[in-house]
mmCIF file with all atom_site columns, C-alpha atoms in Angstrom:
data_model
loop_
_atom_site.group_PDB
_atom_site.id
_atom_site.type_symbol
_atom_site.label_atom_id
_atom_site.label_alt_id
_atom_site.label_comp_id
_atom_site.label_asym_id
_atom_site.label_entity_id
_atom_site.label_seq_id
_atom_site.pdbx_PDB_ins_code
_atom_site.Cartn_x
_atom_site.Cartn_y
_atom_site.Cartn_z
_atom_site.occupancy
_atom_site.B_iso_or_equiv
_atom_site.pdbx_formal_charge
_atom_site.auth_seq_id
_atom_site.auth_comp_id
_atom_site.auth_asym_id
_atom_site.auth_atom_id
_atom_site.pdbx_PDB_model_num
ATOM 1   C CA . MET Q 1 1   ? -23.042 -61.252 -28.303 1.00 71.00 ? 3   MET Q CA 1
ATOM 2   C CA . ILE Q 1 2   ? -25.726 -60.469 -25.687 1.00 71.00 ? 4   ILE Q CA 1
ATOM 3   C CA . LEU Q 1 3   ? -24.516 -63.389 -23.587 1.00 65.00 ? 5   LEU Q CA 1
ATOM 4   C CA . SER Q 1 4   ? -20.882 -62.216 -23.831 1.00 63.00 ? 6   SER Q CA 1
ATOM 5   C CA . VAL Q 1 5   ? -21.784 -58.637 -22.836 1.00 59.00 ? 7   VAL Q CA 1
ATOM 6   C CA . SER Q 1 6   ? -23.859 -59.907 -19.897 1.00 61.00 ? 8   SER Q CA 1
ATOM 7   C CA . ILE Q 1 7   ? -20.989 -62.092 -18.631 1.00 61.00 ? 9   ILE Q CA 1
ATOM 8   C CA . VAL Q 1 8   ? -18.456 -59.256 -18.917 1.00 55.00 ? 10  VAL Q CA 1
ATOM 9   C CA . THR Q 1 9   ? -20.812 -56.791 -17.203 1.00 61.00 ? 11  THR Q CA 1
ATOM 10  C CA . GLY Q 1 10  ? -21.487 -59.211 -14.358 1.00 58.00 ? 12  GLY Q CA 1
ATOM 11  C CA . PHE Q 1 11  ? -17.765 -59.913 -13.986 1.00 52.00 ? 13  PHE Q CA 1
ATOM 12  C CA . GLN Q 1 12  ? -16.990 -56.198 -13.832 1.00 62.00 ? 14  GLN Q CA 1
ATOM 13  C CA . LYS Q 1 13  ? -19.630 -55.683 -11.132 1.00 62.00 ? 15  LYS Q CA 1
ATOM 14  C CA . GLU Q 1 14  ? -18.261 -58.601 -9.095  1.00 63.00 ? 16  GLU Q CA 1
ATOM 15  C CA . ILE Q 1 15  ? -14.714 -57.214 -9.253  1.00 64.00 ? 17  ILE Q CA 1
ATOM 16  C CA . ARG Q 1 16  ? -15.918 -53.691 -8.433  1.00 66.00 ? 18  ARG Q CA 1
ATOM 17  C CA . ASP Q 1 17  ? -17.874 -54.888 -5.402  1.00 66.00 ? 19  ASP Q CA 1
ATOM 18  C CA . LYS Q 1 18  ? -14.858 -56.808 -4.109  1.00 66.00 ? 20  LYS Q CA 1
ATOM 19  C CA . VAL Q 1 19  ? -12.508 -53.850 -4.542  1.00 64.00 ? 21  VAL Q CA 1
ATOM 20  C CA . ILE Q 1 20  ? -14.986 -51.593 -2.731  1.00 68.00 ? 22  ILE Q CA 1
ATOM 21  C CA . GLY Q 1 21  ? -15.167 -54.231 0.012   1.00 67.00 ? 23  GLY Q CA 1
ATOM 22  C CA . PHE Q 1 22  ? -11.517 -53.523 0.831   1.00 68.00 ? 24  PHE Q CA 1
ATOM 23  C CA . GLY Q 1 23  ? -12.067 -49.763 0.881   1.00 72.00 ? 25  GLY Q CA 1
ATOM 24  C CA . GLY Q 1 24  ? -14.687 -47.148 0.164   1.00 74.00 ? 26  GLY Q CA 1
ATOM 25  C CA . HIS Q 1 25  ? -15.950 -45.595 -3.029  1.00 76.00 ? 27  HIS Q CA 1
ATOM 26  C CA . ILE Q 1 26  ? -14.188 -42.472 -1.757  1.00 77.00 ? 28  ILE Q CA 1
ATOM 27  C CA . GLN Q 1 27  ? -11.040 -42.418 0.369   1.00 76.00 ? 29  GLN Q CA 1
ATOM 28  C CA . ILE Q 1 28  ? -9.910  -39.293 2.202   1.00 76.00 ? 30  ILE Q CA 1
ATOM 29  C CA . SER Q 1 29  ? -6.223  -39.293 3.077   1.00 73.00 ? 31  SER Q CA 1
ATOM 30  C CA . HIS Q 1 30  ? -3.233  -37.017 3.569   1.00 73.00 ? 32  HIS Q CA 1
ATOM 31  C CA . LEU Q 1 31  ? -2.042  -35.611 0.241   1.00 71.00 ? 33  LEU Q CA 1
ATOM 32  C CA . SER Q 1 32  ? 1.626   -36.490 0.831   1.00 67.00 ? 34  SER Q CA 1
ATOM 33  C CA . GLY Q 1 33  ? 0.708   -40.092 1.629   1.00 53.00 ? 35  GLY Q CA 1
ATOM 34  C CA . ASN Q 1 34  ? -0.837  -40.960 -1.741  1.00 54.00 ? 36  ASN Q CA 1
ATOM 35  C CA . GLU Q 1 35  ? 2.283   -42.743 -2.986  1.00 58.00 ? 37  GLU Q CA 1
ATOM 36  C CA . SER Q 1 36  ? 2.922   -44.718 0.192   1.00 64.00 ? 38  SER Q CA 1
ATOM 37  C CA . TYR Q 1 37  ? 1.514   -47.864 1.782   1.00 73.00 ? 39  TYR Q CA 1
ATOM 38  C CA . GLU Q 1 38  ? 1.609   -46.020 5.124   1.00 79.00 ? 40  GLU Q CA 1
ATOM 39  C CA . THR Q 1 39  ? -1.039  -43.403 5.787   1.00 77.00 ? 41  THR Q CA 1
ATOM 40  C CA . LYS Q 1 40  ? -0.358  -40.091 7.461   1.00 77.00 ? 42  LYS Q CA 1
ATOM 41  C CA . PRO Q 1 41  ? -2.820  -38.676 10.008  1.00 76.00 ? 43  PRO Q CA 1
ATOM 42  C CA . VAL Q 1 42  ? -5.544  -36.217 9.122   1.00 76.00 ? 44  VAL Q CA 1
ATOM 43  C CA . PHE Q 1 43  ? -7.993  -34.540 11.480  1.00 74.00 ? 45  PHE Q CA 1
ATOM 44  C CA . ILE Q 1 44  ? -11.380 -36.221 11.467  1.00 70.00 ? 46  ILE Q CA 1
ATOM 45  C CA . ASN Q 1 45  ? -13.099 -33.005 12.585  1.00 69.00 ? 47  ASN Q CA 1
ATOM 46  C CA . GLN Q 1 46  ? -13.303 -31.347 9.159   1.00 72.00 ? 48  GLN Q CA 1
ATOM 47  C CA . ASP Q 1 47  ? -15.761 -28.650 8.072   1.00 74.00 ? 49  ASP Q CA 1
ATOM 48  C CA . PHE Q 1 48  ? -17.325 -30.955 5.463   1.00 72.00 ? 50  PHE Q CA 1
ATOM 49  C CA . TYR Q 1 49  ? -17.593 -34.006 7.731   1.00 69.00 ? 51  TYR Q CA 1
ATOM 50  C CA . PRO Q 1 50  ? -20.967 -33.363 9.419   1.00 64.00 ? 52  PRO Q CA 1
ATOM 51  C CA . GLU Q 1 51  ? -22.598 -32.400 6.122   1.00 72.00 ? 53  GLU Q CA 1
ATOM 52  C CA . LEU Q 1 52  ? -21.078 -35.370 4.261   1.00 74.00 ? 54  LEU Q CA 1
ATOM 53  C CA . ASP Q 1 53  ? -22.293 -37.734 6.957   1.00 70.00 ? 55  ASP Q CA 1
ATOM 54  C CA . THR Q 1 54  ? -25.916 -36.654 6.462   1.00 77.00 ? 56  THR Q CA 1
ATOM 55  C CA . LEU Q 1 55  ? -26.086 -36.997 2.671   1.00 79.00 ? 57  LEU Q CA 1
ATOM 56  C CA . GLU Q 1 56  ? -28.562 -39.622 1.486   1.00 79.00 ? 58  GLU Q CA 1
ATOM 57  C CA . GLU Q 1 57  ? -26.039 -40.934 -1.054  1.00 80.00 ? 59  GLU Q CA 1
ATOM 58  C CA . VAL Q 1 58  ? -23.464 -41.704 1.669   1.00 80.00 ? 60  VAL Q CA 1
ATOM 59  C CA . LYS Q 1 59  ? -24.116 -45.025 3.361   1.00 77.00 ? 61  LYS Q CA 1
ATOM 60  C CA . LYS Q 1 60  ? -21.351 -44.902 5.964   1.00 78.00 ? 62  LYS Q CA 1
ATOM 61  C CA . ILE Q 1 61  ? -18.101 -43.177 6.903   1.00 80.00 ? 63  ILE Q CA 1
ATOM 62  C CA . GLN Q 1 62  ? -15.430 -45.213 8.641   1.00 82.00 ? 64  GLN Q CA 1
ATOM 63  C CA . VAL Q 1 63  ? -11.915 -44.412 9.813   1.00 84.00 ? 65  VAL Q CA 1
ATOM 64  C CA . PHE Q 1 64  ? -8.857  -46.453 8.879   1.00 87.00 ? 66  PHE Q CA 1
ATOM 65  C CA . ALA Q 1 65  ? -5.057  -46.423 8.925   1.00 89.00 ? 67  ALA Q CA 1
ATOM 66  C CA . LEU Q 1 66  ? -2.435  -48.358 6.939   1.00 91.00 ? 68  LEU Q CA 1
ATOM 67  C CA . LYS Q 1 67  ? 1.034   -49.440 8.008   1.00 92.00 ? 69  LYS Q CA 1
ATOM 68  C CA . PRO Q 1 68  ? 3.473   -51.924 6.403   1.00 93.00 ? 70  PRO Q CA 1
ATOM 69  C CA . ALA Q 1 69  ? 4.585   -54.807 8.594   1.00 94.00 ? 71  ALA Q CA 1
ATOM 70  C CA . MET Q 1 70  ? 6.343   -58.168 8.563   1.00 94.00 ? 72  MET Q CA 1
ATOM 71  C CA . LEU Q 1 71  ? 4.436   -61.213 9.842   1.00 94.00 ? 73  LEU Q CA 1
ATOM 72  C CA . GLN Q 1 72  ? 6.295   -64.129 11.387  1.00 92.00 ? 74  GLN Q CA 1
ATOM 73  C CA . SER Q 1 73  ? 4.606   -67.355 12.425  1.00 86.00 ? 75  SER Q CA 1
ATOM 74  C CA . ASN Q 1 74  ? 5.578   -69.182 15.608  1.00 72.00 ? 76  ASN Q CA 1
ATOM 75  C CA . ALA Q 1 75  ? 7.531   -72.422 15.396  1.00 52.00 ? 77  ALA Q CA 1
ATOM 76  C CA . LYS Q 1 76  ? 5.259   -75.462 15.551  1.00 55.00 ? 78  LYS Q CA 1
ATOM 77  C CA . SER Q 1 77  ? 7.459   -77.285 18.046  1.00 48.00 ? 79  SER Q CA 1
ATOM 78  C CA . SER Q 1 78  ? 10.298  -76.613 20.484  1.00 45.00 ? 80  SER Q CA 1
ATOM 79  C CA . THR Q 1 79  ? 12.794  -78.251 18.103  1.00 49.00 ? 81  THR Q CA 1
ATOM 80  C CA . GLU Q 1 80  ? 11.725  -76.304 15.037  1.00 53.00 ? 82  GLU Q CA 1
ATOM 81  C CA . ILE Q 1 81  ? 13.884  -73.248 14.421  1.00 50.00 ? 83  ILE Q CA 1
ATOM 82  C CA . LYS Q 1 82  ? 12.692  -72.086 11.004  1.00 54.00 ? 84  LYS Q CA 1
ATOM 83  C CA . LYS Q 1 83  ? 9.754   -69.683 11.031  1.00 72.00 ? 85  LYS Q CA 1
ATOM 84  C CA . GLU Q 1 84  ? 7.755   -68.444 8.049   1.00 82.00 ? 86  GLU Q CA 1
ATOM 85  C CA . ILE Q 1 85  ? 7.742   -64.687 7.304   1.00 88.00 ? 87  ILE Q CA 1
ATOM 86  C CA . GLN Q 1 86  ? 5.791   -62.451 4.921   1.00 92.00 ? 88  GLN Q CA 1
ATOM 87  C CA . GLY Q 1 87  ? 5.475   -58.743 4.279   1.00 93.00 ? 89  GLY Q CA 1
ATOM 88  C CA . VAL Q 1 88  ? 1.940   -57.342 4.560   1.00 95.00 ? 90  VAL Q CA 1
ATOM 89  C CA . ILE Q 1 89  ? -0.045  -54.123 4.711   1.00 93.00 ? 91  ILE Q CA 1
ATOM 90  C CA . THR Q 1 90  ? -1.767  -53.772 8.063   1.00 95.00 ? 92  THR Q CA 1
ATOM 91  C CA . LYS Q 1 91  ? -5.127  -52.024 7.922   1.00 93.00 ? 93  LYS Q CA 1
ATOM 92  C CA . GLY Q 1 92  ? -6.316  -50.652 11.243  1.00 93.00 ? 94  GLY Q CA 1
ATOM 93  C CA . VAL Q 1 93  ? -10.076 -50.268 11.631  1.00 92.00 ? 95  VAL Q CA 1
ATOM 94  C CA . SER Q 1 94  ? -12.411 -49.251 14.449  1.00 90.00 ? 96  SER Q CA 1
ATOM 95  C CA . MET Q 1 95  ? -15.882 -50.104 15.719  1.00 90.00 ? 97  MET Q CA 1
ATOM 96  C CA . ASP Q 1 96  ? -17.486 -48.096 12.906  1.00 86.00 ? 98  ASP Q CA 1
ATOM 97  C CA . TYR Q 1 97  ? -16.135 -50.477 10.239  1.00 89.00 ? 99  TYR Q CA 1
ATOM 98  C CA . ASP Q 1 98  ? -18.685 -52.207 8.000   1.00 88.00 ? 100 ASP Q CA 1
ATOM 99  C CA . TRP Q 1 99  ? -17.880 -55.954 8.077   1.00 91.00 ? 101 TRP Q CA 1
ATOM 100 C CA . THR Q 1 100 ? -20.658 -57.028 5.686   1.00 89.00 ? 102 THR Q CA 1
ATOM 101 C CA . PHE Q 1 101 ? -18.288 -57.805 2.812   1.00 89.00 ? 103 PHE Q CA 1
ATOM 102 C CA . PHE Q 1 102 ? -15.849 -59.846 4.891   1.00 90.00 ? 104 PHE Q CA 1
ATOM 103 C CA . GLN Q 1 103 ? -18.564 -61.720 6.749   1.00 91.00 ? 105 GLN Q CA 1
ATOM 104 C CA . GLN Q 1 104 ? -19.653 -63.004 3.351   1.00 90.00 ? 106 GLN Q CA 1
ATOM 105 C CA . ASN Q 1 105 ? -16.104 -64.097 2.515   1.00 91.00 ? 107 ASN Q CA 1
ATOM 106 C CA . MET Q 1 106 ? -14.943 -65.749 5.752   1.00 94.00 ? 108 MET Q CA 1
ATOM 107 C CA . VAL Q 1 107 ? -13.344 -69.192 5.454   1.00 94.00 ? 109 VAL Q CA 1
ATOM 108 C CA . GLN Q 1 108 ? -12.679 -69.758 9.162   1.00 94.00 ? 110 GLN Q CA 1
ATOM 109 C CA . GLY Q 1 109 ? -13.331 -67.909 12.400  1.00 95.00 ? 111 GLY Q CA 1
ATOM 110 C CA . LYS Q 1 110 ? -14.849 -64.444 12.621  1.00 95.00 ? 112 LYS Q CA 1
ATOM 111 C CA . VAL Q 1 111 ? -14.145 -60.771 12.038  1.00 95.00 ? 113 VAL Q CA 1
ATOM 112 C CA . LEU Q 1 112 ? -12.450 -58.582 14.658  1.00 95.00 ? 114 LEU Q CA 1
ATOM 113 C CA . SER Q 1 113 ? -14.345 -58.035 17.922  1.00 92.00 ? 115 SER Q CA 1
ATOM 114 C CA . LEU Q 1 114 ? -13.557 -54.395 18.718  1.00 92.00 ? 116 LEU Q CA 1
ATOM 115 C CA . ASN Q 1 115 ? -14.507 -52.162 21.637  1.00 89.00 ? 117 ASN Q CA 1
ATOM 116 C CA . ASN Q 1 116 ? -13.969 -48.573 22.771  1.00 84.00 ? 118 ASN Q CA 1
ATOM 117 C CA . ASP Q 1 117 ? -12.154 -49.405 26.007  1.00 82.00 ? 119 ASP Q CA 1
ATOM 118 C CA . SER Q 1 118 ? -8.924  -51.123 24.997  1.00 86.00 ? 120 SER Q CA 1
ATOM 119 C CA . ALA Q 1 119 ? -7.008  -52.368 21.962  1.00 89.00 ? 121 ALA Q CA 1
ATOM 120 C CA . VAL Q 1 120 ? -7.939  -55.900 20.893  1.00 93.00 ? 122 VAL Q CA 1
ATOM 121 C CA . ASN Q 1 121 ? -4.986  -58.221 20.173  1.00 94.00 ? 123 ASN Q CA 1
ATOM 122 C CA . GLU Q 1 122 ? -6.685  -59.972 17.266  1.00 96.00 ? 124 GLU Q CA 1
ATOM 123 C CA . ILE Q 1 123 ? -5.724  -60.130 13.613  1.00 96.00 ? 125 ILE Q CA 1
ATOM 124 C CA . MET Q 1 124 ? -7.750  -61.130 10.567  1.00 96.00 ? 126 MET Q CA 1
ATOM 125 C CA . LEU Q 1 125 ? -5.840  -62.338 7.511   1.00 95.00 ? 127 LEU Q CA 1
ATOM 126 C CA . SER Q 1 126 ? -6.455  -63.977 4.157   1.00 95.00 ? 128 SER Q CA 1
ATOM 127 C CA . GLU Q 1 127 ? -6.397  -67.671 3.379   1.00 95.00 ? 129 GLU Q CA 1
ATOM 128 C CA . GLN Q 1 128 ? -3.376  -67.109 1.141   1.00 94.00 ? 130 GLN Q CA 1
ATOM 129 C CA . ILE Q 1 129 ? -1.363  -65.463 3.936   1.00 95.00 ? 131 ILE Q CA 1
ATOM 130 C CA . ALA Q 1 130 ? -2.505  -68.123 6.416   1.00 94.00 ? 132 ALA Q CA 1
ATOM 131 C CA . LYS Q 1 131 ? -1.258  -70.901 4.116   1.00 93.00 ? 133 LYS Q CA 1
ATOM 132 C CA . ASN Q 1 132 ? 2.061   -69.149 3.506   1.00 92.00 ? 134 ASN Q CA 1
ATOM 133 C CA . LEU Q 1 133 ? 2.638   -68.786 7.256   1.00 92.00 ? 135 LEU Q CA 1
ATOM 134 C CA . GLN Q 1 134 ? 1.056   -72.152 8.147   1.00 90.00 ? 136 GLN Q CA 1
ATOM 135 C CA . LEU Q 1 135 ? -1.486  -70.488 10.436  1.00 92.00 ? 137 LEU Q CA 1
ATOM 136 C CA . ASN Q 1 136 ? -4.947  -71.445 11.627  1.00 93.00 ? 138 ASN Q CA 1
ATOM 137 C CA . VAL Q 1 137 ? -7.584  -69.668 13.699  1.00 95.00 ? 139 VAL Q CA 1
ATOM 138 C CA . TYR Q 1 138 ? -6.448  -69.091 17.325  1.00 94.00 ? 140 TYR Q CA 1
ATOM 139 C CA . ASP Q 1 139 ? -2.749  -69.378 16.367  1.00 93.00 ? 141 ASP Q CA 1
ATOM 140 C CA . THR Q 1 140 ? -0.327  -66.638 17.448  1.00 92.00 ? 142 THR Q CA 1
ATOM 141 C CA . VAL Q 1 141 ? 1.501   -64.601 14.823  1.00 93.00 ? 143 VAL Q CA 1
ATOM 142 C CA . TRP Q 1 142 ? 4.101   -61.894 15.427  1.00 92.00 ? 144 TRP Q CA 1
ATOM 143 C CA . SER Q 1 143 ? 3.858   -58.625 13.540  1.00 93.00 ? 145 SER Q CA 1
ATOM 144 C CA . TYR Q 1 144 ? 6.952   -56.413 13.255  1.00 93.00 ? 146 TYR Q CA 1
ATOM 145 C CA . PHE Q 1 145 ? 6.629   -52.675 12.587  1.00 93.00 ? 147 PHE Q CA 1
ATOM 146 C CA . ILE Q 1 146 ? 9.229   -49.937 12.185  1.00 87.00 ? 148 ILE Q CA 1
ATOM 147 C CA . ARG Q 1 147 ? 8.887   -47.359 14.951  1.00 85.00 ? 149 ARG Q CA 1
ATOM 148 C CA . HIS Q 1 148 ? 11.360  -44.478 15.253  1.00 82.00 ? 150 HIS Q CA 1
ATOM 149 C CA . GLY Q 1 149 ? 13.735  -46.363 12.971  1.00 83.00 ? 151 GLY Q CA 1
ATOM 150 C CA . LYS Q 1 150 ? 13.698  -49.550 15.050  1.00 87.00 ? 152 LYS Q CA 1
ATOM 151 C CA . PRO Q 1 151 ? 11.705  -52.790 14.672  1.00 88.00 ? 153 PRO Q CA 1
ATOM 152 C CA . LEU Q 1 152 ? 8.943   -53.374 17.197  1.00 90.00 ? 154 LEU Q CA 1
ATOM 153 C CA . GLY Q 1 153 ? 7.268   -56.774 17.553  1.00 91.00 ? 155 GLY Q CA 1
ATOM 154 C CA . ARG Q 1 154 ? 3.693   -57.362 18.663  1.00 91.00 ? 156 ARG Q CA 1
ATOM 155 C CA . PRO Q 1 155 ? 1.868   -60.719 18.996  1.00 93.00 ? 157 PRO Q CA 1
ATOM 156 C CA . TYR Q 1 156 ? -1.655  -61.206 17.672  1.00 95.00 ? 158 TYR Q CA 1
ATOM 157 C CA . ILE Q 1 157 ? -4.161  -64.039 17.848  1.00 95.00 ? 159 ILE Q CA 1
ATOM 158 C CA . VAL Q 1 158 ? -5.656  -65.054 14.494  1.00 96.00 ? 160 VAL Q CA 1
ATOM 159 C CA . CYS Q 1 159 ? -9.416  -64.533 14.904  1.00 96.00 ? 161 CYS Q CA 1
ATOM 160 C CA . GLY Q 1 160 ? -10.510 -65.105 11.317  1.00 96.00 ? 162 GLY Q CA 1
ATOM 161 C CA . ILE Q 1 161 ? -9.391  -66.093 7.828   1.00 96.00 ? 163 ILE Q CA 1
ATOM 162 C CA . TYR Q 1 162 ? -11.030 -64.647 4.710   1.00 94.00 ? 164 TYR Q CA 1
ATOM 163 C CA . LYS Q 1 163 ? -10.850 -65.318 0.963   1.00 93.00 ? 165 LYS Q CA 1
ATOM 164 C CA . THR Q 1 164 ? -12.001 -62.855 -1.694  1.00 89.00 ? 166 THR Q CA 1
ATOM 165 C CA . SER Q 1 165 ? -10.123 -64.394 -4.675  1.00 84.00 ? 167 SER Q CA 1
ATOM 166 C CA . LEU Q 1 166 ? -8.623  -60.959 -5.450  1.00 84.00 ? 168 LEU Q CA 1
ATOM 167 C CA . GLU Q 1 167 ? -5.000  -62.075 -5.371  1.00 85.00 ? 169 GLU Q CA 1
ATOM 168 C CA . ASP Q 1 168 ? -3.431  -58.606 -5.207  1.00 84.00 ? 170 ASP Q CA 1
ATOM 169 C CA . PHE Q 1 169 ? -5.485  -57.798 -2.110  1.00 88.00 ? 171 PHE Q CA 1
ATOM 170 C CA . ASP Q 1 170 ? -5.523  -61.229 -0.464  1.00 90.00 ? 172 ASP Q CA 1
ATOM 171 C CA . LYS Q 1 171 ? -1.746  -61.523 -0.521  1.00 91.00 ? 173 LYS Q CA 1
ATOM 172 C CA . GLN Q 1 172 ? -1.231  -58.135 1.160   1.00 91.00 ? 174 GLN Q CA 1
ATOM 173 C CA . PHE Q 1 173 ? -3.950  -57.033 3.595   1.00 93.00 ? 175 PHE Q CA 1
ATOM 174 C CA . VAL Q 1 174 ? -4.391  -58.024 7.230   1.00 96.00 ? 176 VAL Q CA 1
ATOM 175 C CA . PHE Q 1 175 ? -6.778  -56.291 9.656   1.00 96.00 ? 177 PHE Q CA 1
ATOM 176 C CA . VAL Q 1 176 ? -6.167  -55.202 13.261  1.00 96.00 ? 178 VAL Q CA 1
ATOM 177 C CA . ASP Q 1 177 ? -7.571  -52.777 15.814  1.00 95.00 ? 179 ASP Q CA 1
ATOM 178 C CA . ILE Q 1 178 ? -6.714  -49.229 14.719  1.00 92.00 ? 180 ILE Q CA 1
ATOM 179 C CA . LYS Q 1 179 ? -5.671  -48.394 18.291  1.00 91.00 ? 181 LYS Q CA 1
ATOM 180 C CA . HIS Q 1 180 ? -2.465  -50.408 17.777  1.00 92.00 ? 182 HIS Q CA 1
ATOM 181 C CA . LEU Q 1 181 ? -1.414  -48.369 14.741  1.00 91.00 ? 183 LEU Q CA 1
ATOM 182 C CA . GLN Q 1 182 ? -2.360  -45.088 16.403  1.00 87.00 ? 184 GLN Q CA 1
ATOM 183 C CA . LYS Q 1 183 ? -0.178  -45.921 19.377  1.00 87.00 ? 185 LYS Q CA 1
ATOM 184 C CA . LEU Q 1 184 ? 2.715   -47.094 17.189  1.00 88.00 ? 186 LEU Q CA 1
ATOM 185 C CA . ASN Q 1 185 ? 2.584   -43.818 15.251  1.00 85.00 ? 187 ASN Q CA 1
ATOM 186 C CA . ASP Q 1 186 ? 2.193   -41.657 18.377  1.00 80.00 ? 188 ASP Q CA 1
ATOM 187 C CA . TRP Q 1 187 ? -1.094  -40.292 17.069  1.00 78.00 ? 189 TRP Q CA 1
ATOM 188 C CA . GLY Q 1 188 ? -3.063  -38.465 19.705  1.00 62.00 ? 190 GLY Q CA 1
ATOM 189 C CA . THR Q 1 189 ? -1.917  -37.179 23.062  1.00 49.00 ? 191 THR Q CA 1
ATOM 190 C CA . GLU Q 1 190 ? -3.044  -37.103 26.628  1.00 45.00 ? 192 GLU Q CA 1
ATOM 191 C CA . GLY Q 1 191 ? -1.968  -34.575 29.230  1.00 47.00 ? 193 GLY Q CA 1
ATOM 192 C CA . TYR Q 1 192 ? -1.974  -34.207 32.955  1.00 48.00 ? 194 TYR Q CA 1
ATOM 193 C CA . ALA Q 1 193 ? -1.362  -31.505 35.522  1.00 50.00 ? 195 ALA Q CA 1
ATOM 194 C CA . TYR Q 1 194 ? -0.248  -31.622 39.122  1.00 49.00 ? 196 TYR Q CA 1
ATOM 195 C CA . ILE Q 1 195 ? 0.277   -29.101 41.913  1.00 54.00 ? 197 ILE Q CA 1
ATOM 196 C CA . GLY Q 1 196 ? 3.743   -28.573 43.305  1.00 55.00 ? 198 GLY Q CA 1
ATOM 197 C CA . ASN Q 1 197 ? 4.582   -29.084 46.967  1.00 61.00 ? 199 ASN Q CA 1
ATOM 198 C CA . GLU Q 1 198 ? 6.482   -25.894 47.627  1.00 63.00 ? 200 GLU Q CA 1
ATOM 199 C CA . MET Q 1 199 ? 5.256   -22.308 47.588  1.00 62.00 ? 201 MET Q CA 1
ATOM 200 C CA . ILE Q 1 200 ? 6.877   -19.954 45.083  1.00 61.00 ? 202 ILE Q CA 1
ATOM 201 C CA . ASN Q 1 201 ? 6.378   -16.246 45.803  1.00 64.00 ? 203 ASN Q CA 1
ATOM 202 C CA . GLY Q 1 202 ? 3.289   -17.101 47.821  1.00 59.00 ? 204 GLY Q CA 1
ATOM 203 C CA . TYR Q 1 203 ? 1.749   -19.333 45.171  1.00 58.00 ? 205 TYR Q CA 1
ATOM 204 C CA . LEU Q 1 204 ? 1.536   -23.086 44.615  1.00 55.00 ? 206 LEU Q CA 1
ATOM 205 C CA . PRO Q 1 205 ? 2.788   -23.853 41.094  1.00 58.00 ? 207 PRO Q CA 1
ATOM 206 C CA . VAL Q 1 206 ? 0.584   -25.921 38.759  1.00 56.00 ? 208 VAL Q CA 1
ATOM 207 C CA . ILE Q 1 207 ? 2.752   -27.964 36.402  1.00 52.00 ? 209 ILE Q CA 1
ATOM 208 C CA . SER Q 1 208 ? 1.285   -29.416 33.200  1.00 50.00 ? 210 SER Q CA 1
ATOM 209 C CA . GLN Q 1 209 ? 2.907   -31.883 30.871  1.00 45.00 ? 211 GLN Q CA 1
ATOM 210 C CA . GLY Q 1 210 ? 1.848   -33.489 27.587  1.00 42.00 ? 212 GLY Q CA 1
ATOM 211 C CA . ILE Q 1 211 ? 2.751   -37.069 26.771  1.00 37.00 ? 213 ILE Q CA 1
ATOM 212 C CA . SER Q 1 212 ? 2.031   -39.567 24.015  1.00 37.00 ? 214 SER Q CA 1
ATOM 213 C CA . GLY Q 1 213 ? -0.793  -41.803 25.140  1.00 36.00 ? 215 GLY Q CA 1
ATOM 214 C CA . GLU Q 1 214 ? -3.524  -44.155 24.064  1.00 37.00 ? 216 GLU Q CA 1
ATOM 215 C CA . ASN Q 1 215 ? -6.676  -42.442 25.303  1.00 37.00 ? 217 ASN Q CA 1
ATOM 216 C CA . ILE Q 1 216 ? -7.274  -39.660 22.747  1.00 37.00 ? 218 ILE Q CA 1
ATOM 217 C CA . PHE Q 1 217 ? -6.858  -40.848 19.173  1.00 37.00 ? 219 PHE Q CA 1
ATOM 218 C CA . GLU Q 1 218 ? -10.013 -39.642 17.497  1.00 37.00 ? 220 GLU Q CA 1
ATOM 219 C CA . GLU Q 1 219 ? -8.455  -36.608 15.840  1.00 37.00 ? 221 GLU Q CA 1
ATOM 220 C CA . ASN Q 1 220 ? -5.728  -38.266 13.767  1.00 40.00 ? 222 ASN Q CA 1
ATOM 221 C CA . VAL Q 1 221 ? -7.130  -40.888 11.425  1.00 43.00 ? 223 VAL Q CA 1
ATOM 222 C CA . GLY Q 1 222 ? -7.971  -41.407 7.797   1.00 49.00 ? 224 GLY Q CA 1
ATOM 223 C CA . ALA Q 1 223 ? -11.523 -41.882 6.560   1.00 49.00 ? 225 ALA Q CA 1
ATOM 224 C CA . GLU Q 1 224 ? -13.286 -43.683 3.778   1.00 56.00 ? 226 GLU Q CA 1
ATOM 225 C CA . ALA Q 1 225 ? -16.877 -43.363 2.653   1.00 51.00 ? 227 ALA Q CA 1
ATOM 226 C CA . LEU Q 1 226 ? -19.240 -46.023 1.342   1.00 53.00 ? 228 LEU Q CA 1
ATOM 227 C CA . GLN Q 1 227 ? -21.953 -44.903 -1.034  1.00 51.00 ? 229 GLN Q CA 1
ATOM 228 C CA . GLY Q 1 228 ? -25.500 -46.133 -0.488  1.00 45.00 ? 230 GLY Q CA 1
#
């Protein structure tokens, strides 16, 4: 009986650690997005955020975003017409993401190499998805998202392949730079102003205009916390 209890307890801990590896102990998201695979934006600058970040029990806080997509592998030759497809959940992460769990479960390649300057066109997927789409590291895979009611395709280079043996997660989740999802969802804005050329009533008009851009995204993201 002691042996049976020990095995079950160890199994439960292993499963718990793997589930937490895909997310945090605590996930903060938009209330209306709880029933959807696609997250809605929330402001990262919350009243509780600085205090939560300094608690000894909180190991790390990291932003994320989710968006459903369809992956399609490239044909292996010029004569091959059929291409493999699979529906996935794309998880966008940033430089603050803790890769410890996935580094321990990599089969090929490496985790995403992210930076603050520009969006990285890399994708990390599971061994199960890679086999279904007949993909290897450094292969190109197309990801199709729905944007404003229309499909939008984007190519990615497979940088790494992982395996956690959690089938429900392995068959669904792929990882990309969060900047791609923020731009697809029009999260964040940038603005500019310019001075007109003609005087109006003795004054030069200053015209300002706001546009969707890719420079200021920090405000509209989700967040998840890892306990220490």
